Tab-separated table of C-alpha atoms in Angstrom:
chain	number	residue	atom	x	y	z
A	27	UNK	CA	71.835	-10.879	23.119
A	28	UNK	CA	75.140	-13.420	23.960
A	29	UNK	CA	76.366	-13.152	27.036
A	30	UNK	CA	80.399	-13.504	27.424
A	31	UNK	CA	80.632	-16.145	30.416
A	32	UNK	CA	84.000	-15.615	32.305
A	33	UNK	CA	86.167	-18.788	31.919
A	34	UNK	CA	86.565	-18.894	35.570
A	35	UNK	CA	90.359	-19.865	35.544
A	36	UNK	CA	91.993	-20.577	38.849
A	37	UNK	CA	95.353	-20.519	40.736
A	38	UNK	CA	96.348	-21.565	43.909
A	39	UNK	CA	99.079	-20.199	46.117
A	40	UNK	CA	100.311	-21.957	49.451
A	41	UNK	CA	102.593	-21.130	51.948
A	42	UNK	CA	104.679	-23.538	54.070
A	43	UNK	CA	106.830	-23.737	57.153
A	44	UNK	CA	110.135	-25.524	56.816
A	45	UNK	CA	111.050	-27.834	59.507
A	46	UNK	CA	114.318	-29.762	60.591
A	47	UNK	CA	113.139	-33.384	60.701
A	48	UNK	CA	115.285	-34.317	63.537
A	49	UNK	CA	114.475	-31.397	65.989
A	50	UNK	CA	110.897	-30.989	64.491
A	51	UNK	CA	111.270	-27.122	64.746
A	52	UNK	CA	111.685	-24.470	62.423
A	53	UNK	CA	114.910	-24.281	60.513
A	54	UNK	CA	116.129	-20.521	61.180
A	55	UNK	CA	118.921	-20.648	58.451
A	56	UNK	CA	118.105	-22.776	55.755
A	57	UNK	CA	120.701	-23.871	53.212
A	58	UNK	CA	121.479	-20.789	51.065
A	59	UNK	CA	121.210	-22.818	47.928
A	60	UNK	CA	117.668	-24.340	48.771
A	61	UNK	CA	115.559	-21.808	47.161
A	62	UNK	CA	117.723	-21.924	44.027
A	63	UNK	CA	117.589	-25.581	43.983
A	64	UNK	CA	113.549	-25.583	44.174
A	65	UNK	CA	113.738	-22.690	41.447
A	66	UNK	CA	115.720	-25.259	39.087
A	67	UNK	CA	112.825	-27.544	39.289
A	68	UNK	CA	109.853	-25.529	39.606
A	69	UNK	CA	110.787	-21.953	38.148
A	70	UNK	CA	109.025	-18.768	38.950
A	71	UNK	CA	106.447	-21.141	40.881
A	72	UNK	CA	108.274	-21.028	43.895
A	73	UNK	CA	109.492	-18.182	46.037
A	74	UNK	CA	110.743	-16.818	49.366
A	75	UNK	CA	108.444	-15.464	51.871
A	76	UNK	CA	108.929	-13.002	54.794
A	77	UNK	CA	111.046	-15.236	57.159
A	78	UNK	CA	113.799	-17.650	55.983
A	79	UNK	CA	111.794	-20.747	57.672
A	80	UNK	CA	108.877	-19.991	54.970
A	81	UNK	CA	108.411	-20.789	51.208
A	82	UNK	CA	105.681	-20.034	49.147
A	83	UNK	CA	104.356	-21.964	45.817
A	84	UNK	CA	101.639	-20.994	43.088
A	85	UNK	CA	100.281	-23.306	40.620
A	86	UNK	CA	99.817	-21.843	36.933
A	87	UNK	CA	96.823	-20.673	35.450
A	88	UNK	CA	94.582	-23.487	35.313
A	89	UNK	CA	91.483	-24.014	33.309
A	90	UNK	CA	89.808	-26.397	35.802
A	91	UNK	CA	89.799	-28.042	39.412
A	92	UNK	CA	91.747	-31.165	38.097
A	93	UNK	CA	94.519	-29.189	36.578
A	94	UNK	CA	94.918	-27.060	39.883
A	95	UNK	CA	95.163	-30.532	41.579
A	96	UNK	CA	97.829	-31.895	39.375
A	97	UNK	CA	99.840	-28.698	39.347
A	98	UNK	CA	99.652	-28.242	43.180
A	99	UNK	CA	100.572	-31.825	43.834
A	100	UNK	CA	103.578	-31.617	41.509
A	101	UNK	CA	104.675	-28.517	43.263
A	102	UNK	CA	104.265	-30.093	46.695
A	103	UNK	CA	105.992	-33.254	45.528
A	104	UNK	CA	109.121	-31.216	44.676
A	105	UNK	CA	109.237	-29.130	47.635
A	106	UNK	CA	109.093	-32.287	49.856
A	107	UNK	CA	112.126	-33.867	47.756
A	108	UNK	CA	114.365	-30.990	47.428
A	109	UNK	CA	114.056	-29.991	51.222
A	110	UNK	CA	114.501	-33.808	52.077
A	111	UNK	CA	117.913	-33.696	50.673
A	112	UNK	CA	118.714	-31.044	53.500
A	113	UNK	CA	117.055	-33.011	56.216
A	114	UNK	CA	114.272	-30.518	56.230
A	115	UNK	CA	110.424	-30.888	55.266
A	116	UNK	CA	107.646	-28.468	54.521
A	117	UNK	CA	104.515	-28.671	56.848
A	118	UNK	CA	101.133	-27.186	55.310
A	119	UNK	CA	99.597	-25.459	58.407
A	120	UNK	CA	99.296	-22.009	59.375
A	121	UNK	CA	101.147	-21.854	62.436
A	122	UNK	CA	104.205	-24.004	63.899
A	123	UNK	CA	102.920	-25.845	66.999
A	124	UNK	CA	105.915	-24.796	68.952
A	125	UNK	CA	108.774	-22.765	67.341
A	126	UNK	CA	108.454	-19.245	68.182
A	127	UNK	CA	108.671	-15.959	65.875
A	128	UNK	CA	111.224	-14.386	67.977
A	129	UNK	CA	113.721	-16.915	66.881
A	130	UNK	CA	113.208	-16.681	63.234
A	131	UNK	CA	115.429	-14.846	60.630
A	132	UNK	CA	113.678	-12.283	58.278
A	133	UNK	CA	114.553	-12.930	54.428
A	134	UNK	CA	116.896	-10.136	53.097
A	135	UNK	CA	114.510	-8.556	50.671
A	136	UNK	CA	113.810	-4.777	50.083
A	137	UNK	CA	110.003	-5.406	50.121
A	138	UNK	CA	110.590	-7.236	53.584
A	139	UNK	CA	112.692	-4.681	54.950
A	140	UNK	CA	110.146	-1.862	54.125
A	141	UNK	CA	107.316	-4.004	55.677
A	142	UNK	CA	109.034	-4.175	58.973
A	143	UNK	CA	110.400	-0.651	59.072
A	144	UNK	CA	106.774	0.323	58.793
A	145	UNK	CA	105.296	-2.303	60.571
A	146	UNK	CA	107.748	-2.980	63.476
A	147	UNK	CA	106.810	-6.139	65.793
A	148	UNK	CA	103.423	-6.334	64.349
A	149	UNK	CA	105.296	-7.485	61.052
A	150	UNK	CA	108.037	-9.457	62.742
A	151	UNK	CA	105.469	-11.729	64.346
A	152	UNK	CA	104.186	-12.866	60.880
A	153	UNK	CA	105.199	-16.318	61.548
A	154	UNK	CA	101.979	-17.460	59.934
A	155	UNK	CA	100.934	-19.140	56.539
A	156	UNK	CA	97.986	-19.047	54.258
A	157	UNK	CA	96.210	-20.205	50.891
A	158	UNK	CA	95.049	-17.836	48.511
A	159	UNK	CA	92.776	-18.814	45.457
A	160	UNK	CA	92.736	-16.563	42.386
A	161	UNK	CA	89.737	-16.778	40.356
A	162	UNK	CA	89.947	-15.148	36.792
A	163	UNK	CA	87.411	-12.400	35.848
A	164	UNK	CA	88.519	-9.742	33.465
A	165	UNK	CA	85.884	-7.383	33.819
A	166	UNK	CA	87.043	-4.761	36.751
A	167	UNK	CA	83.388	-3.743	38.098
A	168	UNK	CA	82.546	-7.400	38.030
A	169	UNK	CA	85.247	-8.513	40.289
A	170	UNK	CA	84.032	-5.551	42.605
A	171	UNK	CA	80.892	-6.696	42.664
A	172	UNK	CA	81.418	-10.346	43.575
A	173	UNK	CA	83.778	-9.550	45.962
A	174	UNK	CA	81.059	-7.891	47.902
A	175	UNK	CA	78.538	-10.961	47.257
A	176	UNK	CA	81.131	-13.233	48.352
A	177	UNK	CA	81.958	-11.745	51.881
A	178	UNK	CA	78.956	-13.690	53.274
A	179	UNK	CA	80.460	-16.938	52.560
A	180	UNK	CA	84.278	-16.445	53.742
A	181	UNK	CA	83.285	-17.659	57.228
A	182	UNK	CA	82.262	-21.088	55.798
A	183	UNK	CA	85.208	-21.277	53.747
A	184	UNK	CA	87.500	-20.517	56.720
A	185	UNK	CA	85.692	-22.726	58.989
A	186	UNK	CA	86.787	-25.753	56.368
A	187	UNK	CA	90.299	-24.751	56.477
A	188	UNK	CA	91.307	-24.134	59.839
A	189	UNK	CA	95.064	-25.225	60.629
A	190	UNK	CA	96.262	-23.090	63.292
A	191	UNK	CA	95.593	-24.400	66.875
A	192	UNK	CA	98.684	-23.861	68.468
A	193	UNK	CA	100.964	-20.894	68.938
A	194	UNK	CA	104.306	-20.879	71.061
A	195	UNK	CA	103.952	-24.264	72.253
A	196	UNK	CA	100.194	-23.782	73.602
A	197	UNK	CA	96.803	-24.922	72.536
A	198	UNK	CA	95.305	-21.458	72.113
A	199	UNK	CA	91.665	-22.838	72.078
A	200	UNK	CA	90.943	-21.267	68.567
A	201	UNK	CA	91.134	-23.619	65.641
A	202	UNK	CA	92.481	-20.634	63.418
A	203	UNK	CA	94.880	-18.669	65.714
A	204	UNK	CA	96.637	-17.236	62.520
A	205	UNK	CA	93.981	-14.625	61.853
A	206	UNK	CA	94.479	-13.009	65.268
A	207	UNK	CA	98.090	-12.430	64.229
A	208	UNK	CA	97.271	-11.037	61.045
A	209	UNK	CA	94.589	-8.841	62.005
A	210	UNK	CA	97.006	-6.605	64.013
A	211	UNK	CA	98.279	-5.539	60.374
A	212	UNK	CA	96.192	-2.559	58.927
A	213	UNK	CA	93.939	-3.064	56.031
A	214	UNK	CA	92.953	-6.614	56.896
A	215	UNK	CA	89.618	-8.504	57.525
A	216	UNK	CA	86.422	-7.860	55.584
A	217	UNK	CA	86.865	-5.623	52.788
A	218	UNK	CA	84.907	-2.442	52.544
A	219	UNK	CA	81.851	-2.610	50.144
A	220	UNK	CA	82.545	-0.449	46.778
A	221	UNK	CA	79.892	0.793	44.680
A	222	UNK	CA	81.940	0.366	41.479
A	223	UNK	CA	85.617	-0.187	40.387
A	224	UNK	CA	86.112	3.565	40.077
A	225	UNK	CA	85.161	3.990	43.320
A	226	UNK	CA	87.391	1.504	44.733
A	227	UNK	CA	90.228	2.975	42.770
A	228	UNK	CA	89.530	6.404	44.412
A	229	UNK	CA	89.803	5.067	47.879
A	230	UNK	CA	93.046	3.306	47.068
A	231	UNK	CA	94.501	6.330	45.173
A	232	UNK	CA	93.878	8.417	48.679
A	233	UNK	CA	96.021	6.092	50.756
A	234	UNK	CA	98.802	5.809	48.126
A	235	UNK	CA	98.769	9.595	47.440
A	236	UNK	CA	98.928	10.059	51.464
A	237	UNK	CA	102.153	7.770	51.341
A	238	UNK	CA	100.804	4.994	53.399
A	239	UNK	CA	101.305	2.202	50.986
A	240	UNK	CA	102.977	2.060	47.677
A	241	UNK	CA	100.205	0.037	45.950
A	242	UNK	CA	97.151	-2.180	46.328
A	243	UNK	CA	99.360	-5.225	47.010
A	244	UNK	CA	99.375	-3.532	50.605
A	245	UNK	CA	95.736	-4.408	51.215
A	246	UNK	CA	95.463	-7.571	53.177
A	247	UNK	CA	91.720	-8.135	53.255
A	248	UNK	CA	90.129	-11.511	53.316
A	249	UNK	CA	89.190	-11.068	49.655
A	250	UNK	CA	90.336	-8.373	47.428
A	251	UNK	CA	91.103	-7.555	43.485
A	252	UNK	CA	94.329	-9.023	42.820
A	253	UNK	CA	96.896	-6.131	41.809
A	254	UNK	CA	98.989	-8.381	39.484
A	255	UNK	CA	96.222	-10.512	37.729
A	256	UNK	CA	92.844	-9.942	36.417
A	257	UNK	CA	91.558	-12.202	39.195
A	258	UNK	CA	89.510	-12.343	42.390
A	259	UNK	CA	91.903	-13.255	45.303
A	260	UNK	CA	90.251	-15.021	48.036
A	261	UNK	CA	92.778	-14.881	51.409
A	262	UNK	CA	90.972	-16.072	54.414
A	263	UNK	CA	91.431	-19.643	54.482
A	264	UNK	CA	94.362	-21.365	56.504
A	265	UNK	CA	96.562	-23.393	54.269
A	266	UNK	CA	95.267	-26.970	54.170
A	267	UNK	CA	97.482	-29.898	55.384
A	268	UNK	CA	95.708	-32.300	53.082
A	269	UNK	CA	95.874	-31.527	49.514
A	270	UNK	CA	92.344	-33.064	48.993
A	271	UNK	CA	91.258	-30.320	51.479
A	272	UNK	CA	92.550	-27.461	49.724
A	273	UNK	CA	91.113	-28.880	46.229
A	274	UNK	CA	87.690	-29.240	47.677
A	275	UNK	CA	87.532	-25.975	49.242
A	276	UNK	CA	89.073	-24.250	45.772
A	277	UNK	CA	86.247	-26.074	43.792
A	278	UNK	CA	83.566	-24.794	46.178
A	279	UNK	CA	84.959	-20.985	45.890
A	280	UNK	CA	84.992	-20.967	42.195
A	281	UNK	CA	81.614	-22.887	41.735
A	282	UNK	CA	80.024	-20.213	44.248
A	283	UNK	CA	81.398	-17.173	42.416
A	284	UNK	CA	79.770	-18.546	39.237
A	285	UNK	CA	76.695	-18.845	40.796
A	286	UNK	CA	76.851	-15.122	42.054
A	287	UNK	CA	77.642	-14.331	38.453
A	288	UNK	CA	74.732	-16.222	36.992
A	289	UNK	CA	72.396	-14.210	39.609
A	290	UNK	CA	74.257	-10.935	38.541
A	291	UNK	CA	73.003	-11.390	34.954
A	292	UNK	CA	69.450	-11.993	35.632
A	293	UNK	CA	69.529	-8.538	37.714
A	294	UNK	CA	69.708	-10.663	40.952
A	295	UNK	CA	71.973	-10.998	43.705
A	296	UNK	CA	72.903	-12.691	47.060
A	297	UNK	CA	71.466	-10.829	49.845
A	298	UNK	CA	73.761	-8.093	51.291
A	299	UNK	CA	74.457	-8.640	55.175
A	300	UNK	CA	76.219	-6.134	57.423
A	301	UNK	CA	79.963	-6.587	57.947
A	302	UNK	CA	79.018	-6.471	61.862
A	303	UNK	CA	77.181	-9.792	61.171
A	304	UNK	CA	79.633	-11.365	58.881
A	305	UNK	CA	82.781	-10.547	61.360
A	306	UNK	CA	80.484	-12.399	64.017
A	307	UNK	CA	80.519	-15.641	61.926
A	308	UNK	CA	84.231	-14.865	60.946
A	309	UNK	CA	85.165	-15.232	64.595
A	310	UNK	CA	82.957	-17.961	65.304
A	311	UNK	CA	85.170	-20.109	62.472
A	312	UNK	CA	88.218	-18.852	63.842
A	313	UNK	CA	87.291	-19.854	67.442
A	314	UNK	CA	85.312	-23.359	66.814
A	315	UNK	CA	85.942	-24.137	62.986
A	316	UNK	CA	82.746	-26.284	62.417
A	317	UNK	CA	82.196	-27.447	65.873
A	318	UNK	CA	79.691	-24.997	67.206
A	319	UNK	CA	77.831	-23.836	64.169
A	320	UNK	CA	77.287	-20.143	62.626
A	321	UNK	CA	74.797	-17.657	62.675
A	322	UNK	CA	71.954	-17.915	60.193
A	323	UNK	CA	71.444	-14.247	59.742
A	324	UNK	CA	67.818	-15.078	58.046
A	325	UNK	CA	66.512	-16.673	61.082
A	326	UNK	CA	68.590	-15.029	63.823
A	327	UNK	CA	70.100	-17.865	65.375
A	328	UNK	CA	72.940	-20.449	65.392
A	329	UNK	CA	72.654	-23.238	62.939
A	330	UNK	CA	74.873	-26.504	62.873
A	331	UNK	CA	77.548	-26.011	60.304
A	332	UNK	CA	76.521	-29.353	58.862
A	333	UNK	CA	73.507	-27.956	57.654
A	334	UNK	CA	74.659	-24.856	56.494
A	335	UNK	CA	77.478	-26.395	54.544
A	336	UNK	CA	74.495	-28.915	52.938
A	337	UNK	CA	72.846	-25.561	51.633
A	338	UNK	CA	76.134	-24.422	50.206
A	339	UNK	CA	76.709	-27.462	48.516
A	340	UNK	CA	73.326	-27.493	47.076
A	341	UNK	CA	73.760	-23.863	45.989
A	342	UNK	CA	76.830	-24.491	44.197
A	343	UNK	CA	76.159	-27.953	42.898
A	344	UNK	CA	74.712	-26.764	39.293
A	345	UNK	CA	77.556	-24.618	38.806
A	346	UNK	CA	80.103	-27.318	39.933
A	347	UNK	CA	78.630	-29.711	37.211
A	348	UNK	CA	79.347	-26.948	34.426
A	349	UNK	CA	82.628	-26.610	35.878
A	350	UNK	CA	83.289	-29.983	36.319
A	351	UNK	CA	84.188	-30.285	39.911
A	352	UNK	CA	80.996	-31.629	41.383
A	353	UNK	CA	82.913	-34.438	43.017
A	354	UNK	CA	85.372	-32.107	44.335
A	355	UNK	CA	82.497	-29.830	45.801
A	356	UNK	CA	80.917	-32.622	47.386
A	357	UNK	CA	84.156	-33.730	49.108
A	358	UNK	CA	83.904	-30.543	51.307
A	359	UNK	CA	81.616	-32.797	53.161
A	360	UNK	CA	84.362	-35.084	53.938
A	361	UNK	CA	86.433	-32.444	56.050
A	362	UNK	CA	83.507	-32.469	58.718
A	363	UNK	CA	84.053	-36.573	58.959
A	364	UNK	CA	87.758	-36.557	59.248
A	365	UNK	CA	88.076	-32.880	60.773
A	366	UNK	CA	90.135	-30.102	59.579
A	367	UNK	CA	93.995	-30.073	59.956
A	368	UNK	CA	93.193	-28.275	63.384
A	369	UNK	CA	91.132	-31.002	64.730
A	370	UNK	CA	93.607	-33.785	63.733
A	371	UNK	CA	96.221	-31.987	65.425
A	372	UNK	CA	94.669	-31.778	68.568
A	373	UNK	CA	93.644	-35.360	68.473
A	374	UNK	CA	97.216	-36.174	68.122
A	375	UNK	CA	98.427	-34.031	70.761
A	376	UNK	CA	95.824	-35.417	73.012
A	377	UNK	CA	96.466	-39.050	72.366
A	378	UNK	CA	100.122	-38.441	72.784
A	379	UNK	CA	99.528	-36.971	76.229
A	380	UNK	CA	97.066	-39.687	77.240
A	381	UNK	CA	99.932	-42.036	76.252
A	382	UNK	CA	102.287	-40.453	79.076
A	383	UNK	CA	104.318	-38.093	76.793
A	384	UNK	CA	105.313	-34.587	77.941
A	385	UNK	CA	104.183	-31.306	76.135
A	386	UNK	CA	107.214	-31.148	74.248
A	387	UNK	CA	107.126	-34.581	72.778
A	388	UNK	CA	103.614	-34.409	72.204
A	389	UNK	CA	104.095	-31.489	70.005
A	390	UNK	CA	106.872	-33.079	68.153
A	391	UNK	CA	104.051	-35.786	67.374
A	392	UNK	CA	101.988	-33.255	65.949
A	393	UNK	CA	104.752	-31.869	63.648
A	394	UNK	CA	105.362	-35.538	62.601
A	395	UNK	CA	101.533	-35.753	61.455
A	396	UNK	CA	101.803	-32.626	59.579
A	397	UNK	CA	105.020	-33.741	57.834
A	398	UNK	CA	103.157	-36.977	56.929
A	399	UNK	CA	100.083	-35.461	55.814
A	400	UNK	CA	101.488	-32.723	53.911
A	401	UNK	CA	102.872	-35.221	51.625
A	402	UNK	CA	99.994	-37.604	51.496
A	403	UNK	CA	97.960	-38.145	48.113
A	404	UNK	CA	100.759	-36.216	46.073
């Protein structure tokens, strides 16, 4: 019997914050022509977001990680160039170091009006950005099954991507503060485990028929079957400031999905762990990134993240070779050496304070670092 192996195409979506190069603060009212100018170059690969100080890009459907990197670099480069003509710059991070949500203006769009009318201040506080990775899987039931199995690895992916240590001008003590804001929305966090796609649909239809949501785009789980595309969409990650970090995490993700698929066709599967346990690691990733390890559920103790990443990479490597992204998967280890964006933001801030700068100027130095690194290696 011939087994039809999914192609595992992928696409990457990133949300950026738009800052004024002079003040380093978020631009509350960007030029009305800005999005139009971006669309003239990038077409439908760029769109607005909830707040006027945000912008979102999405790659095309890519056949491999190299295509994804090329397209993502093109998108970032053009956003840098177009915004630069207006004295602005994008920063690829999940929270702004000091600008406040209460000072932002909402994008005038029906879907955003509906969201804020329903969610009120919970939605208005969504001054956060993320990275979403879509992996193409045409089979509905396969997407549901792989979603359940992949949940175990979500905290590991988050730990590698953290970029939101500051909120309202303060060091929050968390490497990913973004999720503390996002988790105030309903239907966020880890998804429920479903037995099949029809089981999933039954649950969704109850919420739609009850009138609490229009469609499944209003599921904001850490991972979900995309409502628009035949993909499994992983959403837990902060947006990575360095493009190389984004690509290596995407490579590790798609390779892991292929691993889980191979297990499935052998009538095997990754061991199921309770959402209670996975949530504990999710919290640890938010709090520490990779600084203080995650729980190894098998032995029931905290293990250094470096050891867990070695095991993770080893698990994915065979499939990474087949997918042609072995180098990119191995480069996840470089993140441990140079730190996530959150680590680098905090280091920049600490060095500025040590040099005698006040809190405001130190935070501006962090923004300068983010502007610079967002545009690096494009």
